């Protein structure tokens, strides 16, 4: 197996460092993996690995940036479990750097874009980040109580900041399934042109259902934003274009900081000073390109 890397440790390792697979093989635990990778990855890459291990997504091992992503998987570990493990392996190579990276990691990242954003906002400017951490990911916010609607309902903003009740919901390119509408409309037009009258009614119903589903998502997004505002939080929607267009993340961040300052009186001068530094802006842009798929 040419892609297996062997490590030799002279330090005594905690019992949970190695996981039994079968009678032929063991493997390192997620906690020891994080320490080992601290000797191989850059700080931003190591932080991204932390978000993956503590999140509910996983990337393709042989191509972690451009490869496929699997969603809705159980977390391999948590920030607290990593922190406890770091305390027991102080003599292991990479442990010190792993502890440093862990300061910028949070639990519950649900996707690669969330992890990228959390990394960029948590890392200090010395590591080409915005220095706006710590952040919380997918924390439930109660927006309706039993007294109001007969039940308790929560919304889960992708990212919330600690310096003010402001946050981000990331809406990627496939957030609205517009392709389903286009495909359904094409099927109707093709059946009509070919004279397939027997199938036409079913295809038209499918077209209307696709439109209803997309409209329902739009309505839910609007209600989500309104409900969060009514609870005292401003959660700005971010698009894929905000993340991928040159300078887009800086522009979005200025708007977010303006909201925090105007509506909540947050002290944002230091964050805005980082944004105003053109050299740092170029470095952030370079880092962002390396992290994004």
mmCIF file of C-alpha atoms in Angstrom:
data_model
loop_
_atom_site.group_PDB
_atom_site.id
_atom_site.type_symbol
_atom_site.label_atom_id
_atom_site.label_comp_id
_atom_site.label_asym_id
_atom_site.label_seq_id
_atom_site.Cartn_x
_atom_site.Cartn_y
_atom_site.Cartn_z
ATOM 1 C CA UNK A 1 0.000 0.000 0.000
ATOM 2 C CA UNK A 2 2.088 2.858 -1.341
ATOM 3 C CA UNK A 3 -0.072 5.595 0.187
ATOM 4 C CA UNK A 4 0.440 4.433 3.772
ATOM 5 C CA UNK A 5 2.843 6.556 5.843
ATOM 6 C CA UNK A 6 4.605 4.922 8.776
ATOM 7 C CA UNK A 7 5.474 6.904 11.929
ATOM 8 C CA UNK A 8 7.767 5.831 14.735
ATOM 9 C CA UNK A 9 7.152 7.393 18.151
ATOM 10 C CA UNK A 10 9.574 7.099 21.059
ATOM 11 C CA UNK A 11 7.026 8.702 23.398
ATOM 12 C CA UNK A 12 4.474 6.631 25.285
ATOM 13 C CA UNK A 13 1.057 7.136 23.721
ATOM 14 C CA UNK A 14 -2.341 7.033 25.478
ATOM 15 C CA UNK A 15 -4.318 3.834 24.980
ATOM 16 C CA UNK A 16 -6.920 5.547 22.780
ATOM 17 C CA UNK A 17 -4.226 6.557 20.277
ATOM 18 C CA UNK A 18 -4.627 3.376 18.230
ATOM 19 C CA UNK A 19 -7.890 1.871 16.992
ATOM 20 C CA UNK A 20 -8.294 -1.874 16.370
ATOM 21 C CA UNK A 21 -9.575 -2.696 12.879
ATOM 22 C CA UNK A 22 -9.202 -6.463 12.705
ATOM 23 C CA UNK A 23 -6.701 -9.166 13.559
ATOM 24 C CA UNK A 24 -4.388 -7.899 10.826
ATOM 25 C CA UNK A 25 -4.357 -4.122 11.270
ATOM 26 C CA UNK A 26 -4.807 -1.152 13.569
ATOM 27 C CA UNK A 27 -4.977 2.539 12.703
ATOM 28 C CA UNK A 28 -4.325 5.798 14.514
ATOM 29 C CA UNK A 29 -7.194 7.603 16.206
ATOM 30 C CA UNK A 30 -8.495 10.934 14.835
ATOM 31 C CA UNK A 31 -6.758 12.674 17.745
ATOM 32 C CA UNK A 32 -3.337 11.184 17.001
ATOM 33 C CA UNK A 33 -3.900 11.783 13.283
ATOM 34 C CA UNK A 34 -4.386 15.502 13.993
ATOM 35 C CA UNK A 35 -1.090 15.601 15.892
ATOM 36 C CA UNK A 36 0.767 13.712 13.150
ATOM 37 C CA UNK A 37 -0.597 15.928 10.378
ATOM 38 C CA UNK A 38 0.588 18.995 12.313
ATOM 39 C CA UNK A 39 4.092 18.086 11.133
ATOM 40 C CA UNK A 40 3.024 17.990 7.467
ATOM 41 C CA UNK A 41 0.356 20.645 6.852
ATOM 42 C CA UNK A 42 0.400 24.430 6.883
ATOM 43 C CA UNK A 43 -1.475 26.078 9.739
ATOM 44 C CA UNK A 44 -4.568 26.936 7.616
ATOM 45 C CA UNK A 45 -4.635 23.397 6.197
ATOM 46 C CA UNK A 46 -4.332 21.930 9.688
ATOM 47 C CA UNK A 47 -7.213 24.086 10.921
ATOM 48 C CA UNK A 48 -9.301 22.918 7.952
ATOM 49 C CA UNK A 49 -8.513 19.324 8.908
ATOM 50 C CA UNK A 50 -9.732 20.106 12.422
ATOM 51 C CA UNK A 51 -13.049 21.354 11.046
ATOM 52 C CA UNK A 52 -13.372 18.184 8.981
ATOM 53 C CA UNK A 53 -12.614 15.844 11.894
ATOM 54 C CA UNK A 54 -15.026 17.741 14.180
ATOM 55 C CA UNK A 55 -17.666 18.288 11.490
ATOM 56 C CA UNK A 56 -20.217 16.205 9.627
ATOM 57 C CA UNK A 57 -18.535 16.092 6.218
ATOM 58 C CA UNK A 58 -15.470 14.348 4.862
ATOM 59 C CA UNK A 59 -13.233 15.052 1.865
ATOM 60 C CA UNK A 60 -11.549 12.624 -0.509
ATOM 61 C CA UNK A 61 -8.206 11.596 0.994
ATOM 62 C CA UNK A 62 -6.259 11.478 -2.290
ATOM 63 C CA UNK A 63 -7.628 14.848 -3.467
ATOM 64 C CA UNK A 64 -8.869 16.755 -0.408
ATOM 65 C CA UNK A 65 -9.437 20.058 -2.241
ATOM 66 C CA UNK A 66 -10.833 19.072 -5.630
ATOM 67 C CA UNK A 67 -12.186 15.610 -4.886
ATOM 68 C CA UNK A 68 -15.715 14.554 -3.932
ATOM 69 C CA UNK A 69 -17.190 15.456 -0.547
ATOM 70 C CA UNK A 70 -19.416 13.207 1.564
ATOM 71 C CA UNK A 71 -21.986 14.978 3.753
ATOM 72 C CA UNK A 72 -23.943 13.955 6.841
ATOM 73 C CA UNK A 73 -21.312 11.694 8.390
ATOM 74 C CA UNK A 74 -20.832 11.480 12.177
ATOM 75 C CA UNK A 75 -17.979 13.624 13.574
ATOM 76 C CA UNK A 76 -14.748 11.674 13.985
ATOM 77 C CA UNK A 77 -13.980 13.618 17.166
ATOM 78 C CA UNK A 78 -14.713 16.927 18.921
ATOM 79 C CA UNK A 79 -12.696 19.980 19.879
ATOM 80 C CA UNK A 80 -12.952 18.978 23.541
ATOM 81 C CA UNK A 81 -11.720 15.434 22.854
ATOM 82 C CA UNK A 82 -8.835 16.820 20.812
ATOM 83 C CA UNK A 83 -7.971 19.253 23.596
ATOM 84 C CA UNK A 84 -7.967 16.495 26.211
ATOM 85 C CA UNK A 85 -5.763 14.334 24.020
ATOM 86 C CA UNK A 86 -3.303 17.197 23.439
ATOM 87 C CA UNK A 87 -2.863 17.456 27.177
ATOM 88 C CA UNK A 88 -1.653 13.861 27.356
ATOM 89 C CA UNK A 89 0.849 13.875 24.469
ATOM 90 C CA UNK A 90 2.965 16.923 25.204
ATOM 91 C CA UNK A 91 6.165 15.093 24.184
ATOM 92 C CA UNK A 92 4.872 13.829 20.841
ATOM 93 C CA UNK A 93 6.209 15.592 17.768
ATOM 94 C CA UNK A 94 3.585 17.967 16.365
ATOM 95 C CA UNK A 95 1.565 18.295 19.592
ATOM 96 C CA UNK A 96 2.515 21.926 20.230
ATOM 97 C CA UNK A 97 1.536 23.012 16.732
ATOM 98 C CA UNK A 98 -1.661 20.963 16.911
ATOM 99 C CA UNK A 99 -2.637 22.749 20.128
ATOM 100 C CA UNK A 100 -2.077 26.102 18.430
ATOM 101 C CA UNK A 101 -4.248 25.132 15.471
ATOM 102 C CA UNK A 102 -6.992 23.854 17.757
ATOM 103 C CA UNK A 103 -7.544 27.399 19.063
ATOM 104 C CA UNK A 104 -9.097 28.214 15.683
ATOM 105 C CA UNK A 105 -11.289 25.105 15.306
ATOM 106 C CA UNK A 106 -14.974 24.714 16.242
ATOM 107 C CA UNK A 107 -17.378 21.782 16.174
ATOM 108 C CA UNK A 108 -20.282 21.103 13.791
ATOM 109 C CA UNK A 109 -19.106 22.296 10.372
ATOM 110 C CA UNK A 110 -21.634 20.844 7.931
ATOM 111 C CA UNK A 111 -19.857 21.490 4.617
ATOM 112 C CA UNK A 112 -16.588 22.517 3.031
ATOM 113 C CA UNK A 113 -17.678 26.160 2.455
ATOM 114 C CA UNK A 114 -18.631 26.470 6.134
ATOM 115 C CA UNK A 115 -15.231 25.101 7.148
ATOM 116 C CA UNK A 116 -13.430 27.449 4.752
ATOM 117 C CA UNK A 117 -15.323 30.473 6.062
ATOM 118 C CA UNK A 118 -14.770 29.477 9.690
ATOM 119 C CA UNK A 119 -11.049 29.009 9.001
ATOM 120 C CA UNK A 120 -10.706 32.372 7.264
ATOM 121 C CA UNK A 121 -12.594 34.244 9.988
ATOM 122 C CA UNK A 122 -10.937 32.461 12.929
ATOM 123 C CA UNK A 123 -7.301 32.633 11.842
ATOM 124 C CA UNK A 124 -5.455 35.806 12.895
ATOM 125 C CA UNK A 125 -4.025 38.166 10.286
ATOM 126 C CA UNK A 126 -0.594 36.631 10.839
ATOM 127 C CA UNK A 127 -1.965 33.474 9.240
ATOM 128 C CA UNK A 128 -3.799 35.454 6.510
ATOM 129 C CA UNK A 129 -7.170 35.319 8.274
ATOM 130 C CA UNK A 130 -9.598 38.016 9.416
ATOM 131 C CA UNK A 131 -8.959 37.478 13.141
ATOM 132 C CA UNK A 132 -12.684 37.619 13.961
ATOM 133 C CA UNK A 133 -12.972 34.394 15.959
ATOM 134 C CA UNK A 134 -14.030 32.459 17.808
ATOM 135 C CA UNK A 135 -17.066 31.406 15.775
ATOM 136 C CA UNK A 136 -19.932 28.985 16.391
ATOM 137 C CA UNK A 137 -21.287 26.736 13.663
ATOM 138 C CA UNK A 138 -24.864 25.530 13.345
ATOM 139 C CA UNK A 139 -25.896 26.479 16.870
ATOM 140 C CA UNK A 140 -29.648 26.270 17.344
ATOM 141 C CA UNK A 141 -31.478 29.576 17.905
ATOM 142 C CA UNK A 142 -35.028 29.308 19.283
ATOM 143 C CA UNK A 143 -37.305 31.358 17.015
ATOM 144 C CA UNK A 144 -40.736 30.140 18.152
ATOM 145 C CA UNK A 145 -41.909 28.942 21.548
ATOM 146 C CA UNK A 146 -44.839 26.817 22.654
ATOM 147 C CA UNK A 147 -46.698 29.925 23.770
ATOM 148 C CA UNK A 148 -46.459 31.438 20.292
ATOM 149 C CA UNK A 149 -46.912 28.558 17.844
ATOM 150 C CA UNK A 150 -47.735 25.546 19.975
ATOM 151 C CA UNK A 151 -44.216 24.108 19.709
ATOM 152 C CA UNK A 152 -40.564 25.084 19.927
ATOM 153 C CA UNK A 153 -38.755 25.670 16.670
ATOM 154 C CA UNK A 154 -35.089 26.436 16.056
ATOM 155 C CA UNK A 155 -33.043 27.839 13.214
ATOM 156 C CA UNK A 156 -29.414 26.886 12.698
ATOM 157 C CA UNK A 157 -27.273 29.714 11.272
ATOM 158 C CA UNK A 158 -24.167 28.388 9.559
ATOM 159 C CA UNK A 159 -21.833 30.747 11.428
ATOM 160 C CA UNK A 160 -22.328 33.116 14.373
ATOM 161 C CA UNK A 161 -19.676 35.508 15.673
ATOM 162 C CA UNK A 162 -18.824 36.213 19.297
ATOM 163 C CA UNK A 163 -18.308 40.002 19.139
ATOM 164 C CA UNK A 164 -21.940 40.707 18.161
ATOM 165 C CA UNK A 165 -25.130 38.728 17.384
ATOM 166 C CA UNK A 166 -24.347 38.677 13.675
ATOM 167 C CA UNK A 167 -23.733 35.681 11.461
ATOM 168 C CA UNK A 168 -23.762 34.068 8.035
ATOM 169 C CA UNK A 169 -25.925 31.603 6.144
ATOM 170 C CA UNK A 170 -24.124 30.310 3.079
ATOM 171 C CA UNK A 171 -26.311 29.688 0.022
ATOM 172 C CA UNK A 172 -24.239 27.806 -2.551
ATOM 173 C CA UNK A 173 -24.818 27.441 -6.264
ATOM 174 C CA UNK A 174 -27.163 24.490 -5.755
ATOM 175 C CA UNK A 175 -29.064 26.075 -2.865
ATOM 176 C CA UNK A 176 -32.075 26.581 -5.145
ATOM 177 C CA UNK A 177 -32.694 23.644 -7.467
ATOM 178 C CA UNK A 178 -33.317 25.742 -10.568
ATOM 179 C CA UNK A 179 -32.060 22.940 -12.802
ATOM 180 C CA UNK A 180 -35.089 20.843 -11.858
ATOM 181 C CA UNK A 181 -37.401 23.555 -13.221
ATOM 182 C CA UNK A 182 -35.420 23.843 -16.446
ATOM 183 C CA UNK A 183 -35.373 20.073 -16.938
ATOM 184 C CA UNK A 184 -39.106 19.774 -16.267
ATOM 185 C CA UNK A 185 -39.901 22.618 -18.674
ATOM 186 C CA UNK A 186 -37.702 21.015 -21.342
ATOM 187 C CA UNK A 187 -39.519 17.697 -20.906
ATOM 188 C CA UNK A 188 -42.905 19.407 -21.330
ATOM 189 C CA UNK A 189 -41.771 21.256 -24.454
ATOM 190 C CA UNK A 190 -40.293 18.101 -25.978
ATOM 191 C CA UNK A 191 -43.425 16.021 -25.288
ATOM 192 C CA UNK A 192 -45.639 18.757 -26.743
ATOM 193 C CA UNK A 193 -43.510 19.057 -29.869
ATOM 194 C CA UNK A 194 -43.514 15.282 -30.438
ATOM 195 C CA UNK A 195 -47.234 15.003 -29.793
ATOM 196 C CA UNK A 196 -46.937 12.803 -26.679
ATOM 197 C CA UNK A 197 -50.276 13.999 -25.326
ATOM 198 C CA UNK A 198 -50.617 10.985 -23.036
ATOM 199 C CA UNK A 199 -47.532 12.027 -21.036
ATOM 200 C CA UNK A 200 -48.083 15.773 -21.228
ATOM 201 C CA UNK A 201 -50.327 16.161 -18.179
ATOM 202 C CA UNK A 202 -47.934 14.202 -15.951
ATOM 203 C CA UNK A 203 -44.982 16.246 -17.174
ATOM 204 C CA UNK A 204 -46.814 19.512 -16.565
ATOM 205 C CA UNK A 205 -47.625 18.393 -13.020
ATOM 206 C CA UNK A 206 -43.953 17.570 -12.492
ATOM 207 C CA UNK A 207 -43.012 21.033 -13.774
ATOM 208 C CA UNK A 208 -45.407 22.716 -11.359
ATOM 209 C CA UNK A 209 -44.097 20.578 -8.481
ATOM 210 C CA UNK A 210 -40.508 21.604 -9.261
ATOM 211 C CA UNK A 211 -41.564 25.260 -9.240
ATOM 212 C CA UNK A 212 -43.441 24.802 -5.960
ATOM 213 C CA UNK A 213 -40.406 23.167 -4.327
ATOM 214 C CA UNK A 214 -38.064 25.998 -5.316
ATOM 215 C CA UNK A 215 -40.612 28.608 -4.256
ATOM 216 C CA UNK A 216 -41.010 26.846 -0.883
ATOM 217 C CA UNK A 217 -37.249 27.061 -0.360
ATOM 218 C CA UNK A 218 -37.239 30.786 -1.159
ATOM 219 C CA UNK A 219 -40.090 31.368 1.281
ATOM 220 C CA UNK A 220 -38.377 29.343 4.005
ATOM 221 C CA UNK A 221 -35.152 31.329 3.546
ATOM 222 C CA UNK A 222 -37.033 34.614 3.911
ATOM 223 C CA UNK A 223 -38.875 33.382 7.000
ATOM 224 C CA UNK A 224 -35.567 32.123 8.473
ATOM 225 C CA UNK A 225 -33.947 35.545 8.109
ATOM 226 C CA UNK A 226 -37.036 37.306 9.485
ATOM 227 C CA UNK A 227 -37.334 34.965 12.472
ATOM 228 C CA UNK A 228 -33.683 35.418 13.392
ATOM 229 C CA UNK A 229 -33.970 39.202 13.174
ATOM 230 C CA UNK A 230 -37.030 39.055 15.430
ATOM 231 C CA UNK A 231 -34.879 37.207 17.995
ATOM 232 C CA UNK A 232 -32.223 39.932 17.883
ATOM 233 C CA UNK A 233 -29.733 38.343 15.466
ATOM 234 C CA UNK A 234 -28.777 39.556 12.014
ATOM 235 C CA UNK A 235 -27.687 36.633 9.846
ATOM 236 C CA UNK A 236 -26.606 37.770 6.397
ATOM 237 C CA UNK A 237 -27.072 35.412 3.441
ATOM 238 C CA UNK A 238 -23.842 34.778 1.526
ATOM 239 C CA UNK A 239 -23.813 33.488 -2.040
ATOM 240 C CA UNK A 240 -21.280 31.354 -3.855
ATOM 241 C CA UNK A 241 -20.356 34.446 -5.864
ATOM 242 C CA UNK A 242 -19.474 36.320 -2.646
ATOM 243 C CA UNK A 243 -17.030 33.547 -1.818
ATOM 244 C CA UNK A 244 -15.515 32.919 -5.252
ATOM 245 C CA UNK A 245 -15.399 36.338 -6.947
ATOM 246 C CA UNK A 246 -12.137 38.297 -6.428
ATOM 247 C CA UNK A 247 -12.541 40.567 -3.416
ATOM 248 C CA UNK A 248 -16.045 39.239 -2.768
ATOM 249 C CA UNK A 249 -15.378 37.950 0.745
ATOM 250 C CA UNK A 250 -13.762 41.237 1.778
ATOM 251 C CA UNK A 251 -16.783 43.186 0.498
ATOM 252 C CA UNK A 252 -19.186 40.884 2.310
ATOM 253 C CA UNK A 253 -17.152 41.152 5.534
ATOM 254 C CA UNK A 254 -17.286 44.965 5.421
ATOM 255 C CA UNK A 255 -21.074 44.794 5.249
ATOM 256 C CA UNK A 256 -21.212 42.329 8.128
ATOM 257 C CA UNK A 257 -18.962 44.525 10.290
ATOM 258 C CA UNK A 258 -21.051 47.578 9.435
ATOM 259 C CA UNK A 259 -24.159 45.757 10.674
ATOM 260 C CA UNK A 260 -22.384 44.793 13.900
ATOM 261 C CA UNK A 261 -21.239 48.375 14.483
ATOM 262 C CA UNK A 262 -24.447 50.225 13.547
ATOM 263 C CA UNK A 263 -27.020 47.887 15.094
ATOM 264 C CA UNK A 264 -25.171 46.489 18.097
ATOM 265 C CA UNK A 265 -22.449 49.043 18.833
ATOM 266 C CA UNK A 266 -19.692 46.459 18.338
ATOM 267 C CA UNK A 267 -16.099 47.674 18.311
ATOM 268 C CA UNK A 268 -14.978 46.727 14.819
ATOM 269 C CA UNK A 269 -12.107 49.156 14.208
ATOM 270 C CA UNK A 270 -9.398 46.489 14.479
ATOM 271 C CA UNK A 271 -11.210 44.174 12.082
ATOM 272 C CA UNK A 272 -11.755 46.986 9.586
ATOM 273 C CA UNK A 273 -8.107 47.986 9.846
ATOM 274 C CA UNK A 274 -7.169 44.461 8.789
ATOM 275 C CA UNK A 275 -9.544 44.783 5.835
ATOM 276 C CA UNK A 276 -7.971 48.086 4.805
ATOM 277 C CA UNK A 277 -4.462 46.601 4.577
ATOM 278 C CA UNK A 278 -3.961 45.914 0.860
ATOM 279 C CA UNK A 279 -1.028 43.530 1.437
ATOM 280 C CA UNK A 280 -3.079 41.432 3.867
ATOM 281 C CA UNK A 281 -5.981 41.469 1.430
ATOM 282 C CA UNK A 282 -3.815 39.938 -1.306
ATOM 283 C CA UNK A 283 -2.525 37.287 1.105
ATOM 284 C CA UNK A 284 -6.084 36.441 2.210
ATOM 285 C CA UNK A 285 -7.162 36.114 -1.405
ATOM 286 C CA UNK A 286 -4.298 33.723 -2.125
ATOM 287 C CA UNK A 287 -5.091 31.599 0.935
ATOM 288 C CA UNK A 288 -8.797 31.485 0.088
ATOM 289 C CA UNK A 289 -8.050 30.179 -3.410
ATOM 290 C CA UNK A 290 -5.939 27.363 -1.975
ATOM 291 C CA UNK A 291 -8.689 26.255 0.420
ATOM 292 C CA UNK A 292 -11.719 26.438 -1.874
ATOM 293 C CA UNK A 293 -12.657 23.453 -4.046
#
